[in-house]
PDB file of N, CA and C in Angstrom:
ATOM      1  N   UNK A 138     -41.326   9.916 -41.965  1.00 52.00           N
ATOM      2  CA  UNK A 138     -40.731   9.784 -41.056  1.00 52.00           C
ATOM      3  C   UNK A 138     -40.161   8.383 -41.692  1.00 52.00           C
ATOM      4  N   UNK A 139     -38.522   8.193 -41.759  1.00 56.00           N
ATOM      5  CA  UNK A 139     -37.986   6.860 -41.478  1.00 56.00           C
ATOM      6  C   UNK A 139     -38.287   6.028 -40.412  1.00 56.00           C
ATOM      7  N   UNK A 140     -38.095   4.860 -40.640  1.00 55.00           N
ATOM      8  CA  UNK A 140     -37.769   4.048 -39.299  1.00 55.00           C
ATOM      9  C   UNK A 140     -35.879   3.970 -39.373  1.00 55.00           C
ATOM     10  N   UNK A 141     -35.663   3.805 -38.388  1.00 50.00           N
ATOM     11  CA  UNK A 141     -34.096   3.713 -38.230  1.00 50.00           C
ATOM     12  C   UNK A 141     -34.064   1.857 -37.876  1.00 50.00           C
ATOM     13  N   UNK A 142     -33.164   1.798 -39.216  1.00 57.00           N
ATOM     14  CA  UNK A 142     -33.083   0.405 -38.420  1.00 57.00           C
ATOM     15  C   UNK A 142     -31.408  -0.542 -37.022  1.00 57.00           C
ATOM     16  N   UNK A 143     -31.733  -0.631 -36.661  1.00 50.00           N
ATOM     17  CA  UNK A 143     -30.170  -0.997 -35.200  1.00 50.00           C
ATOM     18  C   UNK A 143     -29.880  -2.398 -36.145  1.00 50.00           C
ATOM     19  N   UNK A 144     -28.419  -2.478 -36.177  1.00 52.00           N
ATOM     20  CA  UNK A 144     -28.163  -3.904 -36.583  1.00 52.00           C
ATOM     21  C   UNK A 144     -27.570  -4.190 -35.192  1.00 52.00           C
ATOM     22  N   UNK A 145     -26.773  -5.125 -34.879  1.00 49.00           N
ATOM     23  CA  UNK A 145     -26.230  -5.908 -33.968  1.00 49.00           C
ATOM     24  C   UNK A 145     -25.086  -5.227 -33.798  1.00 49.00           C
ATOM     25  N   UNK A 146     -24.467  -5.165 -35.149  1.00 46.00           N
ATOM     26  CA  UNK A 146     -22.896  -4.579 -35.327  1.00 46.00           C
ATOM     27  C   UNK A 146     -23.258  -2.453 -34.356  1.00 46.00           C
ATOM     28  N   UNK A 147     -24.346  -1.590 -34.609  1.00 41.00           N
ATOM     29  CA  UNK A 147     -23.930  -0.356 -35.016  1.00 41.00           C
ATOM     30  C   UNK A 147     -24.350  -0.601 -32.927  1.00 41.00           C
ATOM     31  N   UNK A 148     -25.137  -1.273 -33.043  1.00 42.00           N
ATOM     32  CA  UNK A 148     -26.041  -1.963 -31.059  1.00 42.00           C
ATOM     33  C   UNK A 148     -24.314  -1.614 -29.986  1.00 42.00           C
ATOM     34  N   UNK A 149     -23.897  -3.046 -30.830  1.00 44.00           N
ATOM     35  CA  UNK A 149     -22.537  -2.771 -29.774  1.00 44.00           C
ATOM     36  C   UNK A 149     -21.127  -1.591 -29.752  1.00 44.00           C
ATOM     37  N   UNK A 150     -21.115  -0.513 -31.037  1.00 41.00           N
ATOM     38  CA  UNK A 150     -20.639   0.351 -31.522  1.00 41.00           C
ATOM     39  C   UNK A 150     -21.008   1.012 -30.403  1.00 41.00           C
ATOM     40  N   UNK A 151     -22.432   1.566 -29.987  1.00 44.00           N
ATOM     41  CA  UNK A 151     -23.005   2.917 -29.361  1.00 44.00           C
ATOM     42  C   UNK A 151     -22.290   2.255 -27.895  1.00 44.00           C
ATOM     43  N   UNK A 152     -23.352   1.304 -27.574  1.00 41.00           N
ATOM     44  CA  UNK A 152     -22.919   0.619 -26.278  1.00 41.00           C
ATOM     45  C   UNK A 152     -21.198   0.571 -25.614  1.00 41.00           C
ATOM     46  N   UNK A 153     -20.506   0.292 -26.822  1.00 44.00           N
ATOM     47  CA  UNK A 153     -18.945   0.690 -26.313  1.00 44.00           C
ATOM     48  C   UNK A 153     -18.694   1.986 -26.153  1.00 44.00           C
ATOM     49  N   UNK A 154     -19.404   2.816 -26.884  1.00 41.00           N
ATOM     50  CA  UNK A 154     -18.725   4.478 -26.441  1.00 41.00           C
ATOM     51  C   UNK A 154     -18.984   5.049 -26.019  1.00 41.00           C
ATOM     52  N   UNK A 155     -20.509   4.776 -24.965  1.00 44.00           N
ATOM     53  CA  UNK A 155     -21.179   5.503 -23.797  1.00 44.00           C
ATOM     54  C   UNK A 155     -20.386   4.793 -22.273  1.00 44.00           C
ATOM     55  N   UNK A 156     -20.037   2.932 -22.640  1.00 41.00           N
ATOM     56  CA  UNK A 156     -19.606   2.507 -21.061  1.00 41.00           C
ATOM     57  C   UNK A 156     -18.348   3.352 -20.649  1.00 41.00           C
ATOM     58  N   UNK A 157     -18.493   3.281 -19.342  1.00 45.00           N
ATOM     59  CA  UNK A 157     -17.279   3.828 -18.963  1.00 45.00           C
ATOM     60  C   UNK A 157     -15.813   4.390 -18.701  1.00 45.00           C
ATOM     61  N   UNK A 158     -14.883   4.918 -19.266  1.00 44.00           N
ATOM     62  CA  UNK A 158     -13.291   4.044 -19.294  1.00 44.00           C
ATOM     63  C   UNK A 158     -12.260   3.066 -18.648  1.00 44.00           C
ATOM     64  N   UNK A 159     -13.309   3.818 -17.034  1.00 46.00           N
ATOM     65  CA  UNK A 159     -13.479   3.160 -16.125  1.00 46.00           C
ATOM     66  C   UNK A 159     -13.871   1.362 -15.641  1.00 46.00           C
ATOM     67  N   UNK A 160     -14.985   1.793 -16.134  1.00 48.00           N
ATOM     68  CA  UNK A 160     -15.787  -0.257 -16.103  1.00 48.00           C
ATOM     69  C   UNK A 160     -15.188  -0.798 -17.726  1.00 48.00           C
ATOM     70  N   UNK A 161     -14.257  -0.897 -18.520  1.00 44.00           N
ATOM     71  CA  UNK A 161     -13.665  -0.895 -19.496  1.00 44.00           C
ATOM     72  C   UNK A 161     -12.425  -1.406 -18.808  1.00 44.00           C
ATOM     73  N   UNK A 162     -12.040  -1.126 -18.266  1.00 47.00           N
ATOM     74  CA  UNK A 162     -10.249  -0.769 -17.605  1.00 47.00           C
ATOM     75  C   UNK A 162     -10.358  -2.862 -16.528  1.00 47.00           C
ATOM     76  N   UNK A 163     -11.715  -2.112 -16.121  1.00 53.00           N
ATOM     77  CA  UNK A 163     -12.043  -3.291 -14.575  1.00 53.00           C
ATOM     78  C   UNK A 163     -12.282  -4.928 -15.574  1.00 53.00           C
ATOM     79  N   UNK A 164     -12.967  -4.651 -16.744  1.00 51.00           N
ATOM     80  CA  UNK A 164     -13.431  -6.099 -17.637  1.00 51.00           C
ATOM     81  C   UNK A 164     -11.849  -6.504 -17.583  1.00 51.00           C
ATOM     82  N   UNK A 165     -10.841  -5.771 -18.220  1.00 51.00           N
ATOM     83  CA  UNK A 165      -9.437  -6.367 -18.385  1.00 51.00           C
ATOM     84  C   UNK A 165      -8.683  -6.323 -17.123  1.00 51.00           C
ATOM     85  N   UNK A 166      -8.443  -6.853 -16.745  1.00 53.00           N
ATOM     86  CA  UNK A 166      -7.768  -6.621 -15.264  1.00 53.00           C
ATOM     87  C   UNK A 166      -7.780  -7.377 -15.004  1.00 53.00           C
ATOM     88  N   UNK A 167      -7.708  -9.146 -15.594  1.00 58.00           N
ATOM     89  CA  UNK A 167      -7.231  -9.828 -14.820  1.00 58.00           C
ATOM     90  C   UNK A 167      -8.296 -10.773 -14.448  1.00 58.00           C
ATOM     91  N   UNK A 168      -8.838 -12.225 -13.908  1.00 84.00           N
ATOM     92  CA  UNK A 168     -10.536 -13.222 -13.927  1.00 84.00           C
ATOM     93  C   UNK A 168     -10.204 -13.425 -12.416  1.00 84.00           C
ATOM     94  N   UNK A 169      -8.182 -13.163 -11.416  1.00 95.00           N
ATOM     95  CA  UNK A 169      -8.232 -14.267 -10.762  1.00 95.00           C
ATOM     96  C   UNK A 169      -9.126 -12.815  -9.230  1.00 95.00           C
ATOM     97  N   UNK A 170      -9.420 -14.348  -8.896  1.00 97.00           N
ATOM     98  CA  UNK A 170     -10.256 -13.196  -7.301  1.00 97.00           C
ATOM     99  C   UNK A 170      -8.965 -12.197  -5.726  1.00 97.00           C
ATOM    100  N   UNK A 171      -9.520 -11.499  -5.591  1.00 97.00           N
ATOM    101  CA  UNK A 171      -8.398 -10.825  -4.882  1.00 97.00           C
ATOM    102  C   UNK A 171      -8.514 -12.558  -3.608  1.00 97.00           C
ATOM    103  N   UNK A 172      -9.279 -13.189  -3.020  1.00 97.00           N
ATOM    104  CA  UNK A 172      -9.311 -13.883  -1.922  1.00 97.00           C
ATOM    105  C   UNK A 172      -8.185 -15.431  -2.546  1.00 97.00           C
ATOM    106  N   UNK A 173      -8.670 -14.920  -4.002  1.00 97.00           N
ATOM    107  CA  UNK A 173      -8.053 -16.313  -4.066  1.00 97.00           C
ATOM    108  C   UNK A 173      -6.264 -15.741  -4.662  1.00 97.00           C
ATOM    109  N   UNK A 174      -6.462 -14.728  -4.760  1.00 96.00           N
ATOM    110  CA  UNK A 174      -4.481 -14.398  -5.169  1.00 96.00           C
ATOM    111  C   UNK A 174      -3.623 -13.946  -3.857  1.00 96.00           C
ATOM    112  N   UNK A 175      -4.210 -13.549  -2.619  1.00 97.00           N
ATOM    113  CA  UNK A 175      -3.478 -13.252  -1.123  1.00 97.00           C
ATOM    114  C   UNK A 175      -5.067 -13.776  -0.346  1.00 97.00           C
ATOM    115  N   UNK A 176      -5.311 -15.032  -0.877  1.00 97.00           N
ATOM    116  CA  UNK A 176      -6.417 -15.624   0.797  1.00 97.00           C
ATOM    117  C   UNK A 176      -7.263 -14.656   1.119  1.00 97.00           C
ATOM    118  N   UNK A 177      -8.758 -15.657   2.059  1.00 97.00           N
ATOM    119  CA  UNK A 177      -9.712 -15.001   2.674  1.00 97.00           C
ATOM    120  C   UNK A 177      -9.420 -13.549   3.656  1.00 97.00           C
ATOM    121  N   UNK A 178      -8.318 -13.886   4.007  1.00 97.00           N
ATOM    122  CA  UNK A 178      -8.704 -13.104   5.710  1.00 97.00           C
ATOM    123  C   UNK A 178      -7.130 -11.877   4.916  1.00 97.00           C
ATOM    124  N   UNK A 179      -6.427 -11.990   4.416  1.00 97.00           N
ATOM    125  CA  UNK A 179      -6.230  -9.992   3.761  1.00 97.00           C
ATOM    126  C   UNK A 179      -7.181 -10.014   2.670  1.00 97.00           C
ATOM    127  N   UNK A 180      -8.112 -10.617   1.752  1.00 97.00           N
ATOM    128  CA  UNK A 180      -8.920  -9.967   0.613  1.00 97.00           C
ATOM    129  C   UNK A 180     -10.408  -9.014   2.096  1.00 97.00           C
ATOM    130  N   UNK A 181     -10.393  -9.337   2.704  1.00 97.00           N
ATOM    131  CA  UNK A 181     -10.799  -8.811   3.941  1.00 97.00           C
ATOM    132  C   UNK A 181     -10.149  -8.286   4.741  1.00 97.00           C
ATOM    133  N   UNK A 182      -9.291  -8.312   4.180  1.00 96.00           N
ATOM    134  CA  UNK A 182      -9.117  -7.057   5.364  1.00 96.00           C
ATOM    135  C   UNK A 182      -8.225  -5.995   3.923  1.00 96.00           C
ATOM    136  N   UNK A 183      -8.558  -6.374   3.645  1.00 96.00           N
ATOM    137  CA  UNK A 183      -8.656  -5.152   2.031  1.00 96.00           C
ATOM    138  C   UNK A 183      -8.754  -4.364   1.427  1.00 96.00           C
ATOM    139  N   UNK A 184     -10.984  -5.298   1.418  1.00 97.00           N
ATOM    140  CA  UNK A 184     -11.075  -4.978   1.509  1.00 97.00           C
ATOM    141  C   UNK A 184     -12.251  -4.000   2.054  1.00 97.00           C
ATOM    142  N   UNK A 185     -11.952  -4.413   3.752  1.00 95.00           N
ATOM    143  CA  UNK A 185     -12.677  -2.579   4.820  1.00 95.00           C
ATOM    144  C   UNK A 185     -11.921  -2.085   4.367  1.00 95.00           C
ATOM    145  N   UNK A 186     -10.834  -1.599   3.878  1.00 93.00           N
ATOM    146  CA  UNK A 186      -9.992  -0.540   4.180  1.00 93.00           C
ATOM    147  C   UNK A 186      -9.745   0.463   3.244  1.00 93.00           C
ATOM    148  N   UNK A 187     -10.715  -0.508   1.405  1.00 95.00           N
ATOM    149  CA  UNK A 187     -11.074  -0.479   0.593  1.00 95.00           C
ATOM    150  C   UNK A 187     -12.360   1.694   0.476  1.00 95.00           C
ATOM    151  N   UNK A 188     -13.417  -0.038   1.260  1.00 95.00           N
ATOM    152  CA  UNK A 188     -14.936   1.449   2.396  1.00 95.00           C
ATOM    153  C   UNK A 188     -14.433   2.407   2.302  1.00 95.00           C
ATOM    154  N   UNK A 189     -13.847   2.574   3.954  1.00 91.00           N
ATOM    155  CA  UNK A 189     -12.167   2.973   4.826  1.00 91.00           C
ATOM    156  C   UNK A 189     -12.441   4.050   3.823  1.00 91.00           C
ATOM    157  N   UNK A 190     -12.032   3.717   2.914  1.00 91.00           N
ATOM    158  CA  UNK A 190     -11.155   4.978   2.315  1.00 91.00           C
ATOM    159  C   UNK A 190     -12.423   6.045   0.631  1.00 91.00           C
ATOM    160  N   UNK A 191     -12.740   5.066  -0.029  1.00 92.00           N
ATOM    161  CA  UNK A 191     -13.904   5.265  -0.645  1.00 92.00           C
ATOM    162  C   UNK A 191     -14.560   5.697  -0.658  1.00 92.00           C
ATOM    163  N   UNK A 192     -15.647   6.843  -1.572  1.00 91.00           N
ATOM    164  CA  UNK A 192     -16.498   7.955  -1.549  1.00 91.00           C
ATOM    165  C   UNK A 192     -17.773   7.334  -2.557  1.00 91.00           C
ATOM    166  N   UNK A 193     -17.448   6.671  -2.849  1.00 92.00           N
ATOM    167  CA  UNK A 193     -17.968   5.682  -4.051  1.00 92.00           C
ATOM    168  C   UNK A 193     -19.561   5.365  -3.739  1.00 92.00           C
ATOM    169  N   UNK A 194     -20.684   5.331  -4.321  1.00 93.00           N
ATOM    170  CA  UNK A 194     -22.061   4.959  -3.599  1.00 93.00           C
ATOM    171  C   UNK A 194     -21.357   3.230  -3.945  1.00 93.00           C
ATOM    172  N   UNK A 195     -20.810   2.671  -5.180  1.00 94.00           N
ATOM    173  CA  UNK A 195     -20.850   1.354  -6.496  1.00 94.00           C
ATOM    174  C   UNK A 195     -19.475   1.040  -6.018  1.00 94.00           C
ATOM    175  N   UNK A 196     -18.180   1.142  -4.912  1.00 95.00           N
ATOM    176  CA  UNK A 196     -16.690   1.030  -5.114  1.00 95.00           C
ATOM    177  C   UNK A 196     -16.662  -0.384  -5.319  1.00 95.00           C
ATOM    178  N   UNK A 197     -15.200  -0.424  -6.022  1.00 96.00           N
ATOM    179  CA  UNK A 197     -15.527  -1.756  -6.060  1.00 96.00           C
ATOM    180  C   UNK A 197     -14.379  -3.085  -4.770  1.00 96.00           C
ATOM    181  N   UNK A 198     -14.710  -2.137  -3.672  1.00 97.00           N
ATOM    182  CA  UNK A 198     -14.310  -3.251  -2.984  1.00 97.00           C
ATOM    183  C   UNK A 198     -14.942  -4.931  -2.745  1.00 97.00           C
ATOM    184  N   UNK A 199     -14.586  -5.808  -2.623  1.00 97.00           N
ATOM    185  CA  UNK A 199     -15.237  -7.167  -2.475  1.00 97.00           C
ATOM    186  C   UNK A 199     -14.088  -7.815  -3.217  1.00 97.00           C
ATOM    187  N   UNK A 200     -14.171  -8.866  -2.233  1.00 98.00           N
ATOM    188  CA  UNK A 200     -13.093  -9.630  -2.605  1.00 98.00           C
ATOM    189  C   UNK A 200     -13.356 -10.973  -4.095  1.00 98.00           C
ATOM    190  N   UNK A 201     -14.261 -10.782  -4.861  1.00 97.00           N
ATOM    191  CA  UNK A 201     -14.030 -11.052  -5.510  1.00 97.00           C
ATOM    192  C   UNK A 201     -13.292 -10.594  -7.287  1.00 97.00           C
ATOM    193  N   UNK A 202     -13.175  -9.395  -6.352  1.00 97.00           N
ATOM    194  CA  UNK A 202     -12.762  -8.631  -8.231  1.00 97.00           C
ATOM    195  C   UNK A 202     -10.886  -8.684  -7.825  1.00 97.00           C
ATOM    196  N   UNK A 203     -10.667  -7.947  -8.521  1.00 97.00           N
ATOM    197  CA  UNK A 203      -9.063  -8.256  -8.291  1.00 97.00           C
ATOM    198  C   UNK A 203      -7.850  -7.541  -7.814  1.00 97.00           C
ATOM    199  N   UNK A 204      -7.172  -8.407  -6.571  1.00 96.00           N
ATOM    200  CA  UNK A 204      -6.329  -6.972  -5.816  1.00 96.00           C
ATOM    201  C   UNK A 204      -6.235  -5.929  -6.122  1.00 96.00           C
ATOM    202  N   UNK A 205      -5.595  -5.539  -7.807  1.00 96.00           N
ATOM    203  CA  UNK A 205      -5.915  -4.707  -8.224  1.00 96.00           C
ATOM    204  C   UNK A 205      -6.480  -3.596  -8.224  1.00 96.00           C
ATOM    205  N   UNK A 206      -6.928  -4.371  -8.871  1.00 96.00           N
ATOM    206  CA  UNK A 206      -8.382  -2.817  -8.952  1.00 96.00           C
ATOM    207  C   UNK A 206      -8.584  -2.817  -7.291  1.00 96.00           C
ATOM    208  N   UNK A 207      -8.846  -3.519  -6.221  1.00 96.00           N
ATOM    209  CA  UNK A 207      -9.121  -2.658  -5.035  1.00 96.00           C
ATOM    210  C   UNK A 207      -7.947  -1.615  -4.450  1.00 96.00           C
ATOM    211  N   UNK A 208      -6.660  -1.915  -4.218  1.00 95.00           N
ATOM    212  CA  UNK A 208      -6.380  -1.225  -4.412  1.00 95.00           C
ATOM    213  C   UNK A 208      -5.925   0.163  -4.815  1.00 95.00           C
ATOM    214  N   UNK A 209      -6.393  -0.203  -6.177  1.00 95.00           N
ATOM    215  CA  UNK A 209      -6.148   1.133  -7.565  1.00 95.00           C
ATOM    216  C   UNK A 209      -7.813   2.400  -6.684  1.00 95.00           C
ATOM    217  N   UNK A 210      -8.780   1.968  -5.812  1.00 95.00           N
ATOM    218  CA  UNK A 210      -9.742   2.068  -5.665  1.00 95.00           C
ATOM    219  C   UNK A 210      -9.354   3.532  -4.380  1.00 95.00           C
ATOM    220  N   UNK A 211      -8.055   1.658  -3.732  1.00 93.00           N
ATOM    221  CA  UNK A 211      -7.503   3.136  -2.141  1.00 93.00           C
ATOM    222  C   UNK A 211      -6.779   4.542  -3.599  1.00 93.00           C
ATOM    223  N   UNK A 212      -6.227   3.710  -3.573  1.00 92.00           N
ATOM    224  CA  UNK A 212      -5.673   5.226  -4.574  1.00 92.00           C
ATOM    225  C   UNK A 212      -5.827   5.804  -4.071  1.00 92.00           C
ATOM    226  N   UNK A 213      -6.667   5.954  -6.006  1.00 92.00           N
ATOM    227  CA  UNK A 213      -7.847   7.372  -6.011  1.00 92.00           C
ATOM    228  C   UNK A 213      -7.946   7.930  -4.430  1.00 92.00           C
ATOM    229  N   UNK A 214      -8.758   7.193  -4.132  1.00 91.00           N
ATOM    230  CA  UNK A 214     -10.033   7.804  -2.549  1.00 91.00           C
ATOM    231  C   UNK A 214      -8.480   8.705  -2.367  1.00 91.00           C
ATOM    232  N   UNK A 215      -7.594   7.967  -1.760  1.00 89.00           N
ATOM    233  CA  UNK A 215      -6.613   9.264  -1.021  1.00 89.00           C
ATOM    234  C   UNK A 215      -5.945  10.378  -1.925  1.00 89.00           C
ATOM    235  N   UNK A 216      -5.782  10.168  -3.154  1.00 89.00           N
ATOM    236  CA  UNK A 216      -5.594  10.866  -3.950  1.00 89.00           C
ATOM    237  C   UNK A 216      -6.763  12.361  -4.386  1.00 89.00           C
ATOM    238  N   UNK A 217      -7.588  11.368  -4.509  1.00 88.00           N
ATOM    239  CA  UNK A 217      -8.820  12.485  -4.571  1.00 88.00           C
ATOM    240  C   UNK A 217      -8.929  13.305  -3.275  1.00 88.00           C
ATOM    241  N   UNK A 218      -8.723  13.165  -2.198  1.00 84.00           N
ATOM    242  CA  UNK A 218      -8.969  14.025  -0.692  1.00 84.00           C
ATOM    243  C   UNK A 218      -7.381  14.582   0.433  1.00 84.00           C
ATOM    244  N   UNK A 219      -6.331  14.629  -0.909  1.00 81.00           N
ATOM    245  CA  UNK A 219      -5.205  14.640   0.126  1.00 81.00           C
ATOM    246  C   UNK A 219      -5.118  15.633   0.224  1.00 81.00           C
ATOM    247  N   UNK A 220      -5.565  16.495  -0.068  1.00 77.00           N
ATOM    248  CA  UNK A 220      -5.948  18.254  -0.180  1.00 77.00           C
ATOM    249  C   UNK A 220      -7.535  18.936   0.966  1.00 77.00           C
ATOM    250  N   UNK A 221      -8.703  17.957   0.848  1.00 79.00           N
ATOM    251  CA  UNK A 221      -9.432  18.725   1.586  1.00 79.00           C
ATOM    252  C   UNK A 221      -9.529  18.368   2.860  1.00 79.00           C
ATOM    253  N   UNK A 222      -9.911  16.884   2.941  1.00 75.00           N
ATOM    254  CA  UNK A 222      -9.138  15.786   4.223  1.00 75.00           C
ATOM    255  C   UNK A 222      -8.621  15.321   4.019  1.00 75.00           C
ATOM    256  N   UNK A 223      -8.162  14.917   4.575  1.00 71.00           N
ATOM    257  CA  UNK A 223      -7.041  13.198   4.185  1.00 71.00           C
ATOM    258  C   UNK A 223      -6.855  12.242   4.826  1.00 71.00           C
ATOM    259  N   UNK A 224      -7.419  11.433   3.965  1.00 74.00           N
ATOM    260  CA  UNK A 224      -7.849   9.636   4.704  1.00 74.00           C
ATOM    261  C   UNK A 224      -6.402  10.620   5.342  1.00 74.00           C
ATOM    262  N   UNK A 225      -6.326   9.188   6.934  1.00 74.00           N
ATOM    263  CA  UNK A 225      -5.226   8.396   7.713  1.00 74.00           C
ATOM    264  C   UNK A 225      -4.342   8.089   7.059  1.00 74.00           C
ATOM    265  N   UNK A 226      -3.132   8.555   7.186  1.00 75.00           N
ATOM    266  CA  UNK A 226      -1.528   7.965   7.089  1.00 75.00           C
ATOM    267  C   UNK A 226      -1.555   6.473   6.869  1.00 75.00           C
ATOM    268  N   UNK A 227      -1.766   6.416   8.249  1.00 74.00           N
ATOM    269  CA  UNK A 227      -1.560   4.680   7.916  1.00 74.00           C
ATOM    270  C   UNK A 227      -3.046   4.098   7.126  1.00 74.00           C
ATOM    271  N   UNK A 228      -3.759   4.020   6.145  1.00 76.00           N
ATOM    272  CA  UNK A 228      -4.383   4.475   5.233  1.00 76.00           C
ATOM    273  C   UNK A 228      -4.163   4.492   3.633  1.00 76.00           C
ATOM    274  N   UNK A 229      -2.990   5.492   3.452  1.00 81.00           N
ATOM    275  CA  UNK A 229      -3.503   5.467   1.838  1.00 81.00           C
ATOM    276  C   UNK A 229      -1.223   5.571   2.176  1.00 81.00           C
ATOM    277  N   UNK A 230      -0.795   4.835   2.706  1.00 72.00           N
ATOM    278  CA  UNK A 230       0.627   5.149   2.505  1.00 72.00           C
ATOM    279  C   UNK A 230       0.770   4.296   1.782  1.00 72.00           C
ATOM    280  N   UNK A 231       2.208   4.051   0.958  1.00 60.00           N
ATOM    281  CA  UNK A 231       2.264   4.048  -0.160  1.00 60.00           C
ATOM    282  C   UNK A 231       3.012   2.342   0.196  1.00 60.00           C
ATOM    283  N   UNK A 232       2.600   1.060  -0.314  1.00 53.00           N
ATOM    284  CA  UNK A 232       2.708  -0.172  -0.624  1.00 53.00           C
ATOM    285  C   UNK A 232       2.211  -0.681   0.620  1.00 53.00           C
ATOM    286  N   UNK A 233       1.284  -0.249   1.006  1.00 60.00           N
ATOM    287  CA  UNK A 233       0.509  -0.146   2.419  1.00 60.00           C
ATOM    288  C   UNK A 233      -0.388  -2.325   2.074  1.00 60.00           C
ATOM    289  N   UNK A 234      -0.021  -3.163   2.634  1.00 60.00           N
ATOM    290  CA  UNK A 234      -0.593  -4.357   2.377  1.00 60.00           C
ATOM    291  C   UNK A 234      -1.628  -4.362   3.582  1.00 60.00           C
ATOM    292  N   UNK A 235      -2.648  -5.068   2.846  1.00 61.00           N
ATOM    293  CA  UNK A 235      -3.837  -6.040   4.311  1.00 61.00           C
ATOM    294  C   UNK A 235      -3.339  -7.094   5.239  1.00 61.00           C
TER     295      UNK A 235
END
């Protein structure tokens, strides 16, 4: 039986192919923390809304993540539940600000 030789380049390609697209998108969404973008109090309100909406076990609801990422999680959650058990309208209102 031949031994498999793994090179760094091969490993990088293998890992990139199994990383979920959502995780890849997160990495490139920007580096400005939400608290720096809209202020600490507003970012904390947005994070609370995110936790209220998201069914994820590890949602991106954190003030150090970009606000766009947090808002996308809220929108994703609202869309996910719109048919079966809608989330409160005020939480899912388009253009809602924290």
